[in-house]
Amino acid sequence: MLIHRGFGDSYKTANDEIMHVLTQTASVYSDYKVVICGWSLGAGLAILACEDFNYRTRTVETDPNTGKKATLISFGSPMIIFGFITRHYLRKCCESATEYCQWNDVVSWLPPFLGFMHLKCVRLGEAFKIKKLFNPLEYHTHYGNKE
């Protein structure tokens, strides 16, 4: 799996504790739906958490279809996935995935290198204008009603 190294390293710092609790809870309440959410950095980590949850619940290690799947909902996520093969694999690990991004949210366009992409991005808000990318307080912090 090819992902942004910084996000991968960040996720590894606490994933065991979180996944231990999540997998135990999901096994106790097996009829409940697991939804993993995040915003900004947390949105990038939520993508990795969905894959990790699927991996830790698999009966066949190499088959994502044998594990439990979580629904991913994220806001203002950076592009942490590198390549179409990784994106295809991660989509298999999620029940459904939606990344909400403002057109003028600079974070959702980072890193600005070819090959990095979103899992499934839904663009919201005003039409894209480069000038508006320099106002992250306006476009990265508000999704929906500003009040």
Short mmCIF file of C-alpha atoms in Angstrom, two decimals:
data_model
loop_
_atom_site.label_atom_id
_atom_site.label_comp_id
_atom_site.label_asym_id
_atom_site.label_seq_id
_atom_site.Cartn_x
_atom_site.Cartn_y
_atom_site.Cartn_z
CA MET A 1 0.00 0.00 0.00
CA LEU A 2 1.49 3.33 -1.07
CA ILE A 3 0.51 6.25 1.13
CA HIS A 4 2.02 9.52 2.30
CA ARG A 5 4.84 8.55 4.66
CA GLY A 6 4.07 11.21 7.27
CA PHE A 7 0.48 10.05 7.65
CA GLY A 8 1.57 6.41 7.84
CA ASP A 9 4.10 7.20 10.56
CA SER A 10 1.57 9.30 12.46
CA TYR A 11 -1.04 6.55 12.31
CA LYS A 12 1.38 3.94 13.66
CA THR A 13 1.91 5.92 16.89
CA ALA A 14 -1.49 5.02 18.36
CA ASN A 15 -3.19 2.53 16.06
CA ASP A 16 -2.81 -0.56 18.27
CA GLU A 17 -4.65 0.90 21.25
CA ILE A 18 -7.45 2.37 19.15
CA MET A 19 -7.92 -0.71 16.98
CA HIS A 20 -7.90 -3.01 20.00
CA VAL A 21 -10.86 -1.16 21.52
CA LEU A 22 -12.66 -0.79 18.17
CA THR A 23 -12.35 -4.46 17.18
CA GLN A 24 -13.46 -5.62 20.64
CA THR A 25 -16.45 -3.29 20.61
CA ALA A 26 -17.37 -4.31 17.06
CA SER A 27 -17.32 -7.98 18.05
CA VAL A 28 -19.51 -7.38 21.11
CA TYR A 29 -21.99 -5.25 19.14
CA SER A 30 -21.77 -7.12 15.86
CA ASP A 31 -25.09 -5.75 14.55
CA TYR A 32 -23.87 -2.13 14.85
CA LYS A 33 -22.46 -0.23 11.89
CA VAL A 34 -18.92 1.13 12.30
CA VAL A 35 -18.44 4.69 11.06
CA ILE A 36 -14.99 6.28 11.12
CA CYS A 37 -14.87 10.07 10.76
CA GLY A 38 -12.17 12.70 10.64
CA TRP A 39 -11.32 16.27 9.70
CA SER A 40 -8.04 17.52 8.21
CA LEU A 41 -5.18 15.39 9.60
CA GLY A 42 -7.77 13.18 11.28
CA ALA A 43 -9.45 12.63 7.91
CA GLY A 44 -6.24 11.23 6.47
CA LEU A 45 -5.82 9.01 9.51
CA ALA A 46 -9.47 7.88 9.26
CA ILE A 47 -8.73 6.41 5.82
CA LEU A 48 -5.91 4.37 7.32
CA ALA A 49 -8.13 3.36 10.25
CA CYS A 50 -10.74 1.94 7.87
CA GLU A 51 -8.12 -0.23 6.20
CA ASP A 52 -6.64 -1.28 9.53
CA PHE A 53 -10.06 -2.23 10.93
CA ASN A 54 -10.78 -4.32 7.84
CA TYR A 55 -7.35 -5.97 8.02
CA ARG A 56 -7.63 -6.86 11.71
CA THR A 57 -11.06 -8.46 11.27
CA ARG A 58 -10.28 -10.58 8.20
CA THR A 59 -10.57 -14.33 8.21
CA VAL A 60 -8.32 -14.59 5.12
CA GLU A 61 -5.40 -12.19 5.49
CA THR A 62 -5.08 -11.33 1.80
CA ASP A 63 -8.81 -10.89 1.03
CA PRO A 64 -10.43 -7.57 2.09
CA ASN A 65 -13.87 -9.07 1.48
CA THR A 66 -13.48 -11.42 4.46
CA GLY A 67 -13.15 -8.61 7.03
CA LYS A 68 -15.63 -6.22 8.56
CA LYS A 69 -15.95 -2.91 6.76
CA ALA A 70 -16.42 0.55 8.19
CA THR A 71 -18.04 3.57 6.59
CA LEU A 72 -15.65 6.48 6.08
CA ILE A 73 -16.82 10.10 6.33
CA SER A 74 -14.18 12.79 6.24
CA PHE A 75 -13.90 16.55 5.84
CA GLY A 76 -10.95 18.53 4.49
CA SER A 77 -8.73 15.52 3.89
CA PRO A 78 -5.33 15.86 2.26
CA MET A 79 -4.48 13.46 -0.55
CA ILE A 80 -2.61 10.68 1.27
CA ILE A 81 -3.11 7.87 -1.26
CA PHE A 82 -0.51 7.30 -3.95
CA GLY A 83 -1.59 5.49 -7.11
CA PHE A 84 -4.69 3.86 -8.51
CA ILE A 85 -3.84 0.38 -7.18
CA THR A 86 -3.71 1.65 -3.59
CA ARG A 87 -6.96 3.59 -4.05
CA HIS A 88 -8.68 0.50 -5.50
CA TYR A 89 -7.47 -1.61 -2.56
CA LEU A 90 -8.58 0.95 0.03
CA ARG A 91 -12.03 1.23 -1.55
CA LYS A 92 -12.41 -2.53 -1.08
CA CYS A 93 -11.65 -2.12 2.63
CA CYS A 94 -14.50 0.37 3.22
CA GLU A 95 -18.25 -0.21 3.25
CA SER A 96 -18.54 3.22 1.68
CA ALA A 97 -16.28 6.26 1.61
CA THR A 98 -17.01 9.94 1.20
CA GLU A 99 -14.45 12.70 1.57
CA TYR A 100 -16.06 16.13 1.62
CA CYS A 101 -13.70 18.87 0.41
CA GLN A 102 -14.25 22.55 -0.30
CA TRP A 103 -13.15 23.61 -3.78
CA ASN A 104 -11.04 26.38 -2.24
CA ASP A 105 -9.66 24.41 0.72
CA VAL A 106 -5.89 24.35 0.22
CA VAL A 107 -5.44 21.32 2.50
CA SER A 108 -7.56 19.13 0.23
CA TRP A 109 -5.16 19.85 -2.66
CA LEU A 110 -2.04 18.80 -0.72
CA PRO A 111 0.46 17.34 -1.36
CA PRO A 112 0.68 18.99 -4.79
CA PHE A 113 2.51 16.10 -6.46
CA LEU A 114 1.32 13.91 -9.30
CA GLY A 115 0.12 10.51 -8.19
CA PHE A 116 -1.44 11.55 -4.87
CA MET A 117 -5.23 11.31 -4.82
CA HIS A 118 -8.36 11.10 -2.70
CA LEU A 119 -10.26 7.92 -2.00
CA LYS A 120 -13.60 9.40 -3.09
CA CYS A 121 -13.79 13.19 -2.99
CA VAL A 122 -17.01 15.20 -3.14
CA ARG A 123 -16.20 18.85 -3.81
CA LEU A 124 -18.42 21.46 -2.15
CA GLY A 125 -18.84 25.19 -2.08
CA GLU A 126 -17.92 28.04 -4.36
CA ALA A 127 -16.14 27.63 -7.69
CA PHE A 128 -12.39 27.12 -7.52
CA LYS A 129 -10.24 30.25 -7.52
CA ILE A 130 -6.51 30.22 -6.74
CA LYS A 131 -6.82 33.47 -4.78
CA LYS A 132 -9.23 31.78 -2.34
CA LEU A 133 -6.71 29.03 -1.53
CA PHE A 134 -4.88 31.62 0.59
CA ASN A 135 -7.82 31.84 3.00
CA PRO A 136 -7.75 28.52 4.87
CA LEU A 137 -9.58 30.00 7.86
CA GLU A 138 -12.60 30.48 5.63
CA TYR A 139 -12.49 27.33 3.49
CA HIS A 140 -10.80 24.67 5.62
CA THR A 141 -12.72 25.23 8.83
CA HIS A 142 -16.29 25.53 7.55
CA TYR A 143 -18.34 22.77 6.00
CA GLY A 144 -21.94 23.84 5.79
CA ASN A 145 -23.38 26.59 7.97
CA LYS A 146 -20.62 28.95 9.18
CA GLU A 147 -22.47 29.78 12.40
#
